[in-house]
Short mmCIF file of N, CA, C and O in Angstrom, two decimals:
data_model
loop_
_atom_site.label_atom_id
_atom_site.label_comp_id
_atom_site.label_asym_id
_atom_site.label_seq_id
_atom_site.Cartn_x
_atom_site.Cartn_y
_atom_site.Cartn_z
N MET A 1 0.91 -1.28 0.01
CA MET A 1 0.05 0.46 0.06
C MET A 1 0.99 1.26 -0.25
O MET A 1 1.57 1.60 0.51
N SER A 2 0.37 2.24 -0.64
CA SER A 2 1.06 3.45 -0.82
C SER A 2 1.25 4.62 -0.44
O SER A 2 -0.62 4.64 0.48
N LYS A 3 2.31 5.06 0.20
CA LYS A 3 1.85 6.23 1.72
C LYS A 3 1.61 7.02 1.54
O LYS A 3 1.38 7.93 2.05
N GLU A 4 1.17 7.79 -0.02
CA GLU A 4 0.92 9.06 -0.03
C GLU A 4 -0.20 8.45 -1.58
O GLU A 4 -0.24 7.87 -2.11
N LEU A 5 -0.38 9.46 -1.81
CA LEU A 5 -2.39 10.25 -2.56
C LEU A 5 -1.59 10.91 -3.51
O LEU A 5 -0.41 12.01 -3.59
N THR A 6 -1.67 11.01 -5.33
CA THR A 6 -1.92 11.63 -5.88
C THR A 6 -2.81 12.65 -6.55
O THR A 6 -3.95 11.95 -6.85
N LEU A 7 -3.04 14.11 -5.53
CA LEU A 7 -4.10 14.96 -6.14
C LEU A 7 -3.34 16.11 -7.67
O LEU A 7 -2.92 16.36 -7.50
N THR A 8 -4.90 15.78 -8.06
CA THR A 8 -5.02 17.03 -9.13
C THR A 8 -6.49 17.61 -9.61
O THR A 8 -7.19 17.13 -8.81
N VAL A 9 -5.86 18.49 -8.66
CA VAL A 9 -7.29 19.47 -8.97
C VAL A 9 -7.24 20.36 -10.10
O VAL A 9 -6.42 21.77 -10.87
N ILE A 10 -8.47 20.94 -10.93
CA ILE A 10 -8.32 21.21 -12.38
C ILE A 10 -9.34 22.08 -12.00
O ILE A 10 -10.84 21.22 -12.83
N SER A 11 -9.88 23.06 -13.16
CA SER A 11 -11.11 24.04 -12.89
C SER A 11 -10.73 24.29 -14.56
O SER A 11 -9.91 23.98 -16.01
N PRO A 12 -11.90 25.35 -15.51
CA PRO A 12 -11.58 25.46 -17.14
C PRO A 12 -10.44 26.22 -16.75
O PRO A 12 -9.98 26.10 -17.95
N ASP A 13 -10.33 27.06 -15.94
CA ASP A 13 -9.37 28.28 -16.35
C ASP A 13 -7.52 27.26 -15.91
O ASP A 13 -6.27 28.00 -17.20
N LYS A 14 -7.62 26.34 -15.67
CA LYS A 14 -5.84 25.90 -14.97
C LYS A 14 -6.17 24.64 -13.48
O LYS A 14 -6.97 24.39 -13.33
N ILE A 15 -4.70 24.34 -13.80
CA ILE A 15 -4.90 23.44 -13.00
C ILE A 15 -4.25 24.18 -11.54
O ILE A 15 -3.91 24.63 -11.37
N LEU A 16 -5.34 23.56 -10.49
CA LEU A 16 -4.81 24.77 -8.83
C LEU A 16 -3.92 23.79 -8.07
O LEU A 16 -3.45 24.23 -7.52
N TYR A 17 -4.02 22.03 -8.85
CA TYR A 17 -2.63 21.46 -7.92
C TYR A 17 -2.65 20.71 -8.70
O TYR A 17 -3.67 20.30 -8.77
N GLN A 18 -1.53 20.19 -8.07
CA GLN A 18 -0.76 18.58 -8.97
C GLN A 18 0.37 18.51 -8.50
O GLN A 18 0.90 19.08 -8.52
N GLY A 19 0.31 17.25 -6.96
CA GLY A 19 1.27 16.70 -6.61
C GLY A 19 0.75 15.75 -5.37
O GLY A 19 -0.50 15.26 -5.89
N LYS A 20 1.24 15.61 -4.85
CA LYS A 20 1.64 14.33 -4.14
C LYS A 20 0.54 15.20 -2.33
O LYS A 20 1.22 16.33 -1.77
N ALA A 21 0.34 13.73 -1.72
CA ALA A 21 -0.18 14.63 -0.98
C ALA A 21 -0.63 13.06 0.45
O ALA A 21 -0.53 12.41 -0.22
N GLU A 22 -0.26 14.04 1.60
CA GLU A 22 -0.53 12.77 2.79
C GLU A 22 -1.99 11.94 3.04
O GLU A 22 -2.50 10.79 3.23
N SER A 23 -2.93 13.10 3.10
CA SER A 23 -4.29 13.16 3.46
C SER A 23 -4.29 13.88 2.26
O SER A 23 -3.99 15.29 2.37
N VAL A 24 -5.76 14.25 2.40
CA VAL A 24 -7.20 14.97 1.11
C VAL A 24 -8.37 15.06 2.41
O VAL A 24 -8.83 13.77 1.94
N ILE A 25 -9.16 16.37 2.51
CA ILE A 25 -9.88 16.70 3.05
C ILE A 25 -11.21 17.01 1.06
O ILE A 25 -10.69 18.35 1.29
N LEU A 26 -12.11 16.57 1.73
CA LEU A 26 -12.68 17.08 0.10
C LEU A 26 -14.30 17.63 1.03
O LEU A 26 -14.70 17.37 1.61
N PRO A 27 -14.51 18.80 0.70
CA PRO A 27 -15.70 19.41 0.59
C PRO A 27 -16.92 18.66 -0.24
O PRO A 27 -17.32 18.97 -1.66
N GLY A 28 -17.66 17.24 0.06
CA GLY A 28 -18.64 16.53 -0.02
C GLY A 28 -19.92 17.20 -0.31
O GLY A 28 -19.78 18.00 0.48
N SER A 29 -20.98 16.63 -1.57
CA SER A 29 -22.22 18.26 -1.46
C SER A 29 -22.88 17.33 0.18
O SER A 29 -23.85 17.90 0.14
N VAL A 30 -23.05 16.14 0.82
CA VAL A 30 -22.88 15.68 2.64
C VAL A 30 -22.53 16.41 3.13
O VAL A 30 -22.76 16.20 4.23
N GLY A 31 -21.56 16.59 3.03
CA GLY A 31 -20.07 17.68 4.22
C GLY A 31 -18.65 16.27 3.82
O GLY A 31 -18.74 15.87 3.09
N TYR A 32 -18.12 16.92 4.78
CA TYR A 32 -16.50 17.35 4.16
C TYR A 32 -15.64 15.67 4.10
O TYR A 32 -17.09 14.69 5.58
N PHE A 33 -15.49 14.66 3.94
CA PHE A 33 -14.58 13.53 3.35
C PHE A 33 -13.58 13.27 3.28
O PHE A 33 -12.73 14.56 2.91
N GLY A 34 -12.57 12.50 4.16
CA GLY A 34 -11.50 12.22 3.94
C GLY A 34 -10.82 11.34 3.19
O GLY A 34 -11.68 10.24 3.01
N ILE A 35 -9.79 11.23 2.59
CA ILE A 35 -9.46 10.64 2.01
C ILE A 35 -7.66 9.89 2.58
O ILE A 35 -7.02 11.02 3.10
N LEU A 36 -7.85 8.88 2.78
CA LEU A 36 -5.91 8.19 2.91
C LEU A 36 -5.31 7.55 2.18
O LEU A 36 -6.19 6.67 1.44
N PRO A 37 -4.30 6.90 1.84
CA PRO A 37 -3.79 6.21 0.74
C PRO A 37 -4.48 4.90 1.17
O PRO A 37 -4.82 4.93 2.09
N GLY A 38 -4.20 3.74 0.54
CA GLY A 38 -5.74 2.86 0.29
C GLY A 38 -6.72 2.91 -0.37
O GLY A 38 -7.80 1.82 -0.05
N HIS A 39 -8.35 3.99 0.02
CA HIS A 39 -9.52 4.16 -0.28
C HIS A 39 -9.46 3.72 -0.94
O HIS A 39 -9.50 3.30 -2.19
N ALA A 40 -10.75 3.18 -0.74
CA ALA A 40 -11.83 2.40 -1.88
C ALA A 40 -12.28 3.75 -2.97
O ALA A 40 -12.06 4.24 -2.77
N THR A 41 -11.85 2.94 -4.33
CA THR A 41 -12.72 3.53 -5.83
C THR A 41 -13.44 4.81 -4.92
O THR A 41 -14.72 3.98 -4.79
N LEU A 42 -13.76 5.64 -5.46
CA LEU A 42 -14.77 6.62 -5.06
C LEU A 42 -15.43 7.71 -6.02
O LEU A 42 -14.10 8.34 -6.81
N VAL A 43 -16.68 7.31 -6.54
CA VAL A 43 -16.63 9.05 -7.30
C VAL A 43 -17.91 9.59 -6.09
O VAL A 43 -18.63 9.34 -6.02
N SER A 44 -17.46 11.02 -6.31
CA SER A 44 -18.15 11.65 -5.36
C SER A 44 -18.14 13.59 -5.77
O SER A 44 -17.82 14.06 -6.96
N GLN A 45 -19.83 13.59 -5.54
CA GLN A 45 -20.46 14.96 -6.34
C GLN A 45 -19.31 16.39 -4.95
O GLN A 45 -19.44 16.04 -3.77
N LEU A 46 -18.76 17.41 -5.23
CA LEU A 46 -18.40 18.28 -4.31
C LEU A 46 -19.66 19.64 -4.39
O LEU A 46 -19.84 19.84 -5.60
N ASP A 47 -19.02 20.26 -3.59
CA ASP A 47 -20.03 21.56 -2.82
C ASP A 47 -18.90 22.86 -2.45
O ASP A 47 -17.53 21.96 -3.40
N PHE A 48 -19.44 23.75 -2.84
CA PHE A 48 -18.72 24.89 -2.80
C PHE A 48 -17.64 24.93 -1.12
O PHE A 48 -17.93 24.16 0.17
N GLY A 49 -16.74 24.66 -1.13
CA GLY A 49 -15.55 24.67 -0.11
C GLY A 49 -14.44 24.12 -0.25
O GLY A 49 -14.18 24.79 -1.46
N LEU A 50 -13.76 23.63 0.69
CA LEU A 50 -12.08 23.86 1.39
C LEU A 50 -11.40 22.79 0.83
O LEU A 50 -12.17 21.53 1.61
N ILE A 51 -10.73 22.46 0.08
CA ILE A 51 -9.92 21.42 0.04
C ILE A 51 -8.37 21.18 0.57
O ILE A 51 -7.70 22.62 0.84
N LYS A 52 -8.78 19.99 2.13
CA LYS A 52 -7.83 20.67 2.59
C LYS A 52 -6.71 19.60 2.69
O LYS A 52 -7.17 18.25 2.89
N LEU A 53 -5.61 20.43 2.20
CA LEU A 53 -3.95 18.71 2.38
C LEU A 53 -3.12 18.62 1.92
O LEU A 53 -3.23 19.70 3.34
N HIS A 54 -2.42 17.85 3.84
CA HIS A 54 -1.37 17.55 4.40
C HIS A 54 -0.22 16.98 3.42
O HIS A 54 -0.55 15.61 3.33
N THR A 55 0.84 17.69 3.70
CA THR A 55 2.06 17.21 3.04
C THR A 55 3.07 17.03 3.84
O THR A 55 2.81 18.94 3.88
N ALA A 56 4.07 17.01 4.43
CA ALA A 56 4.96 16.96 4.18
C ALA A 56 5.14 17.73 6.46
O ALA A 56 6.17 18.86 6.72
N GLY A 57 3.98 17.54 6.68
CA GLY A 57 3.62 18.09 7.77
C GLY A 57 2.94 19.34 7.70
O GLY A 57 2.47 19.90 8.77
N LYS A 58 2.59 19.57 6.83
CA LYS A 58 2.15 21.41 6.75
C LYS A 58 0.48 21.18 5.64
O LYS A 58 0.49 20.13 5.27
N GLU A 59 -0.29 21.95 6.02
CA GLU A 59 -1.64 22.05 5.25
C GLU A 59 -1.68 23.07 3.85
O GLU A 59 -0.93 24.35 4.40
N PHE A 60 -1.73 22.73 3.09
CA PHE A 60 -2.22 23.72 2.17
C PHE A 60 -3.58 23.97 1.90
O PHE A 60 -4.87 22.74 1.21
N ARG A 61 -4.28 24.72 1.82
CA ARG A 61 -5.62 24.21 1.23
C ARG A 61 -6.37 25.33 -0.04
O ARG A 61 -5.60 26.16 -0.62
N ILE A 62 -6.79 24.79 -0.46
CA ILE A 62 -7.52 25.49 -2.20
C ILE A 62 -8.72 25.71 -1.82
O ILE A 62 -10.38 25.08 -1.71
N ALA A 63 -9.44 26.96 -2.40
CA ALA A 63 -11.27 26.89 -2.01
C ALA A 63 -11.59 26.63 -3.78
O ALA A 63 -10.88 26.63 -4.74
N ILE A 64 -12.69 25.86 -3.73
CA ILE A 64 -13.42 25.20 -4.59
C ILE A 64 -14.75 25.69 -5.30
O ILE A 64 -15.66 25.45 -3.98
N ASP A 65 -15.74 25.87 -6.37
CA ASP A 65 -16.88 26.37 -6.00
C ASP A 65 -17.45 24.54 -6.97
O ASP A 65 -18.24 24.65 -7.63
N GLY A 66 -17.39 23.72 -6.49
CA GLY A 66 -18.37 22.61 -6.84
C GLY A 66 -17.29 21.78 -6.96
O GLY A 66 -16.53 21.78 -7.93
N GLY A 67 -18.26 21.17 -8.35
CA GLY A 67 -17.73 20.04 -9.07
C GLY A 67 -17.96 18.22 -8.76
O GLY A 67 -18.50 17.89 -7.84
N PHE A 68 -16.78 17.63 -9.15
CA PHE A 68 -16.41 16.37 -8.90
C PHE A 68 -15.66 15.36 -8.63
O PHE A 68 -14.59 16.71 -9.11
N CYS A 69 -15.48 14.69 -8.18
CA CYS A 69 -13.94 13.83 -7.64
C CYS A 69 -13.74 12.27 -7.52
O CYS A 69 -15.12 12.11 -7.93
N GLU A 70 -12.76 12.06 -8.59
CA GLU A 70 -13.15 10.66 -8.80
C GLU A 70 -11.78 10.73 -7.52
O GLU A 70 -10.12 10.70 -7.79
N VAL A 71 -11.60 8.99 -6.77
CA VAL A 71 -10.59 8.55 -6.22
C VAL A 71 -10.72 7.07 -6.81
O VAL A 71 -11.71 5.79 -6.39
N ARG A 72 -8.75 6.89 -7.13
CA ARG A 72 -8.94 5.06 -7.47
C ARG A 72 -7.07 4.56 -7.72
O ARG A 72 -6.35 5.85 -8.42
N ASN A 73 -6.89 4.13 -7.16
CA ASN A 73 -5.25 3.68 -6.58
C ASN A 73 -4.46 5.12 -6.45
O ASN A 73 -3.60 5.12 -6.78
N ASP A 74 -5.06 5.87 -5.04
CA ASP A 74 -3.96 6.75 -4.58
C ASP A 74 -3.79 7.56 -5.68
O ASP A 74 -3.15 8.65 -5.16
N GLN A 75 -4.84 7.56 -6.14
CA GLN A 75 -4.68 9.08 -7.22
C GLN A 75 -6.48 9.59 -7.37
O GLN A 75 -7.74 9.15 -7.15
N ILE A 76 -6.47 11.04 -7.04
CA ILE A 76 -7.71 12.08 -6.58
C ILE A 76 -7.54 12.94 -7.73
O ILE A 76 -6.72 13.82 -7.78
N ARG A 77 -8.59 13.02 -8.31
CA ARG A 77 -8.99 13.85 -9.27
C ARG A 77 -10.28 15.07 -8.96
O ARG A 77 -11.12 13.89 -8.99
N VAL A 78 -10.25 16.20 -8.91
CA VAL A 78 -10.77 17.05 -8.84
C VAL A 78 -11.19 17.92 -9.83
O VAL A 78 -10.42 18.41 -10.91
N LEU A 79 -12.31 17.73 -10.83
CA LEU A 79 -12.88 18.76 -12.01
C LEU A 79 -14.05 19.63 -10.98
O LEU A 79 -14.97 19.33 -10.96
N THR A 80 -12.87 20.92 -10.88
CA THR A 80 -14.64 22.45 -10.04
C THR A 80 -14.60 23.35 -11.08
O THR A 80 -13.97 23.27 -12.38
N GLU A 81 -16.02 24.08 -10.76
CA GLU A 81 -16.22 24.74 -12.25
C GLU A 81 -15.13 25.75 -11.34
O GLU A 81 -14.78 26.41 -12.33
N GLY A 82 -14.59 26.21 -10.70
CA GLY A 82 -13.76 27.89 -10.55
C GLY A 82 -12.96 27.60 -9.41
O GLY A 82 -13.58 26.72 -8.36
N GLY A 83 -11.28 27.74 -8.35
CA GLY A 83 -10.74 27.81 -7.45
C GLY A 83 -10.49 28.59 -7.16
O GLY A 83 -9.51 29.77 -8.31
N ASP A 84 -9.83 28.34 -6.20
CA ASP A 84 -8.55 29.53 -5.66
C ASP A 84 -7.29 28.63 -5.13
O ASP A 84 -8.14 28.10 -3.70
N SER A 85 -6.51 29.23 -5.06
CA SER A 85 -5.05 28.88 -3.57
C SER A 85 -4.40 30.24 -2.76
O SER A 85 -5.38 30.79 -3.28
N GLU A 86 -4.78 30.08 -1.93
CA GLU A 86 -4.29 30.82 -0.57
C GLU A 86 -3.44 31.92 -0.94
O GLU A 86 -3.71 32.80 -1.00
N ASP A 87 -2.47 31.13 -2.11
CA ASP A 87 -1.53 32.25 -3.00
C ASP A 87 -2.54 33.54 -4.10
O ASP A 87 -1.77 34.17 -4.15
N ASP A 88 -3.26 32.61 -4.73
CA ASP A 88 -4.33 33.53 -5.82
C ASP A 88 -4.61 34.53 -5.65
O ASP A 88 -5.01 35.21 -6.77
N LEU A 89 -4.95 34.58 -4.40
CA LEU A 89 -6.32 35.86 -3.80
C LEU A 89 -5.95 36.44 -2.23
O LEU A 89 -6.06 34.90 -1.25
N SER A 90 -6.15 37.43 -2.58
CA SER A 90 -5.82 38.86 -0.43
C SER A 90 -6.59 38.25 -0.06
O SER A 90 -7.70 37.34 -0.49
N HIS A 91 -7.22 38.50 1.17
CA HIS A 91 -8.50 38.08 2.41
C HIS A 91 -9.59 39.73 1.96
O HIS A 91 -9.97 39.10 1.69
N ASP A 92 -8.10 40.43 1.69
CA ASP A 92 -8.94 41.77 0.96
C ASP A 92 -9.70 41.82 -0.08
O ASP A 92 -11.16 41.70 0.34
N HIS A 93 -9.06 40.69 -1.06
CA HIS A 93 -10.13 40.57 -2.17
C HIS A 93 -11.07 40.01 -2.13
O HIS A 93 -12.09 39.88 -2.61
N ALA A 94 -11.18 38.90 -1.19
CA ALA A 94 -11.69 37.85 -0.70
C ALA A 94 -13.50 39.16 -0.17
O ALA A 94 -14.02 38.97 -0.88
N ILE A 95 -13.39 39.60 0.60
CA ILE A 95 -13.96 40.65 1.50
C ILE A 95 -14.59 41.67 0.38
O ILE A 95 -15.95 41.96 0.54
N GLU A 96 -13.68 41.87 -0.93
CA GLU A 96 -14.14 42.74 -1.97
C GLU A 96 -15.47 41.35 -2.35
O GLU A 96 -15.94 42.41 -2.48
N LEU A 97 -15.01 40.75 -2.42
CA LEU A 97 -16.01 39.87 -3.57
C LEU A 97 -17.18 39.42 -2.59
O LEU A 97 -18.63 39.59 -3.41
N LEU A 98 -17.59 39.27 -1.14
CA LEU A 98 -18.13 39.08 -0.98
C LEU A 98 -19.39 40.49 -1.04
O LEU A 98 -19.90 40.84 -0.94
N GLN A 99 -18.71 41.42 -0.52
CA GLN A 99 -19.42 43.01 -0.25
C GLN A 99 -19.90 43.02 -2.04
O GLN A 99 -21.23 43.87 -1.98
N GLU A 100 -19.32 42.34 -2.71
CA GLU A 100 -20.27 42.82 -4.28
C GLU A 100 -20.93 42.25 -3.80
O GLU A 100 -22.37 42.05 -5.12
N ALA A 101 -21.48 40.80 -4.00
CA ALA A 101 -22.61 39.36 -3.85
C ALA A 101 -23.37 39.89 -3.03
O ALA A 101 -24.67 40.18 -3.37
N GLU A 102 -23.12 40.34 -1.85
CA GLU A 102 -24.21 40.88 -0.67
C GLU A 102 -25.31 42.48 -1.96
O GLU A 102 -26.33 42.16 -1.72
N ALA A 103 -24.45 43.06 -2.80
CA ALA A 103 -25.51 43.64 -3.27
C ALA A 103 -26.03 44.14 -4.46
O ALA A 103 -27.27 44.16 -4.63
N LEU A 104 -25.77 43.15 -5.04
CA LEU A 104 -26.96 41.84 -5.40
C LEU A 104 -27.95 41.57 -5.79
O LEU A 104 -28.06 40.84 -4.43
N PRO A 105 -28.98 41.79 -6.49
CA PRO A 105 -30.82 41.47 -6.33
C PRO A 105 -30.86 39.75 -5.92
O PRO A 105 -29.74 39.77 -6.30
N THR A 106 -31.68 39.51 -5.45
CA THR A 106 -31.96 38.37 -4.66
C THR A 106 -31.88 37.72 -5.41
O THR A 106 -33.06 37.96 -7.18
N SER A 107 -31.18 36.20 -6.21
CA SER A 107 -31.16 35.50 -7.43
C SER A 107 -30.16 34.10 -6.91
O SER A 107 -29.66 34.25 -6.41
N LYS A 108 -29.96 33.68 -7.76
CA LYS A 108 -29.70 31.83 -7.62
C LYS A 108 -28.44 32.73 -8.09
O LYS A 108 -27.28 32.08 -6.97
N GLU A 109 -27.81 33.16 -8.83
CA GLU A 109 -26.48 33.02 -9.41
C GLU A 109 -25.55 34.62 -7.75
O GLU A 109 -24.70 34.44 -7.62
N LYS A 110 -26.69 35.38 -7.20
CA LYS A 110 -26.62 36.02 -5.68
C LYS A 110 -25.78 35.35 -4.92
O LYS A 110 -24.38 35.16 -4.65
N GLU A 111 -26.83 33.99 -4.91
CA GLU A 111 -26.86 32.62 -4.25
C GLU A 111 -25.32 32.29 -4.14
O GLU A 111 -24.52 32.17 -3.39
N ASN A 112 -25.12 32.15 -5.34
CA ASN A 112 -23.93 31.42 -5.51
C ASN A 112 -22.33 32.09 -5.30
O ASN A 112 -21.27 31.80 -4.85
N LEU A 113 -22.31 33.48 -5.37
CA LEU A 113 -21.31 34.08 -5.52
C LEU A 113 -20.98 34.59 -4.39
O LEU A 113 -19.81 34.61 -3.55
N LEU A 114 -21.74 33.96 -3.22
CA LEU A 114 -21.63 34.51 -2.08
C LEU A 114 -21.20 33.06 -1.40
O LEU A 114 -20.09 33.62 -0.43
N LYS A 115 -21.32 32.50 -1.98
CA LYS A 115 -20.61 31.06 -1.46
C LYS A 115 -19.55 30.48 -2.02
O LYS A 115 -18.55 30.83 -1.06
N LYS A 116 -19.09 31.64 -2.82
CA LYS A 116 -17.90 31.64 -3.43
C LYS A 116 -16.75 32.38 -2.49
O LYS A 116 -16.03 31.87 -1.95
N ALA A 117 -16.86 33.93 -2.28
CA ALA A 117 -16.77 34.82 -1.55
C ALA A 117 -16.49 34.73 -0.21
O ALA A 117 -15.29 34.70 0.33
N LYS A 118 -17.52 33.26 0.02
CA LYS A 118 -17.30 32.97 1.71
C LYS A 118 -16.54 32.10 2.57
O LYS A 118 -15.41 32.02 2.69
N VAL A 119 -16.04 31.33 0.76
CA VAL A 119 -15.43 29.86 0.92
C VAL A 119 -13.86 30.81 0.85
O VAL A 119 -12.90 30.11 1.46
N ARG A 120 -14.05 32.04 0.00
CA ARG A 120 -12.18 32.95 -0.24
C ARG A 120 -12.16 32.93 1.77
O ARG A 120 -10.62 32.89 0.89
N ILE A 121 -13.01 33.66 2.06
CA ILE A 121 -12.24 34.07 3.21
C ILE A 121 -11.87 33.49 4.06
O ILE A 121 -11.05 32.96 4.66
N LEU A 122 -12.84 31.76 4.13
CA LEU A 122 -11.99 30.73 4.37
C LEU A 122 -10.41 30.67 4.77
O LEU A 122 -10.19 30.21 5.09
N LEU A 123 -10.49 30.78 3.05
CA LEU A 123 -8.99 30.26 2.76
C LEU A 123 -8.36 30.48 3.91
O LEU A 123 -6.75 29.99 3.63
N HIS A 124 -8.32 32.03 4.53
CA HIS A 124 -6.90 32.69 5.16
C HIS A 124 -7.35 32.93 5.89
O HIS A 124 -6.25 33.19 6.89
N GLU A 125 -8.35 31.58 6.74
CA GLU A 125 -9.08 31.67 8.10
C GLU A 125 -8.17 30.75 8.28
O GLU A 125 -8.16 29.65 8.34
N ARG A 126 -7.14 30.56 9.96
CA ARG A 126 -7.00 29.61 10.34
C ARG A 126 -6.89 29.51 11.50
O ARG A 126 -7.55 30.41 12.55
#
């Protein structure tokens, strides 16, 4: 059994992460769930939230806007509609995104933009 996972996170615009991890926590559509090496094959829908991966004793986080994941043979592939890493977006910019979303009239788009902004704010909180 391998002691590492290979994680690839892809959005339509870019590859958000590609590398090794000791463990990964994903935002499933019914709650967060963890993946360790040797995990059973799995396909799951993902919700807005943070992917948390642990490698070399450090935690790295990626905000995603939903999508799907596949786990197979210690490889995790995540396809997401959009996302940012901690380095992609400042906390101040995340606050601006929230304020812009709050100013919109009530709609499904506003709801999704609010979720997106709130996840980006969480990206910077420890």
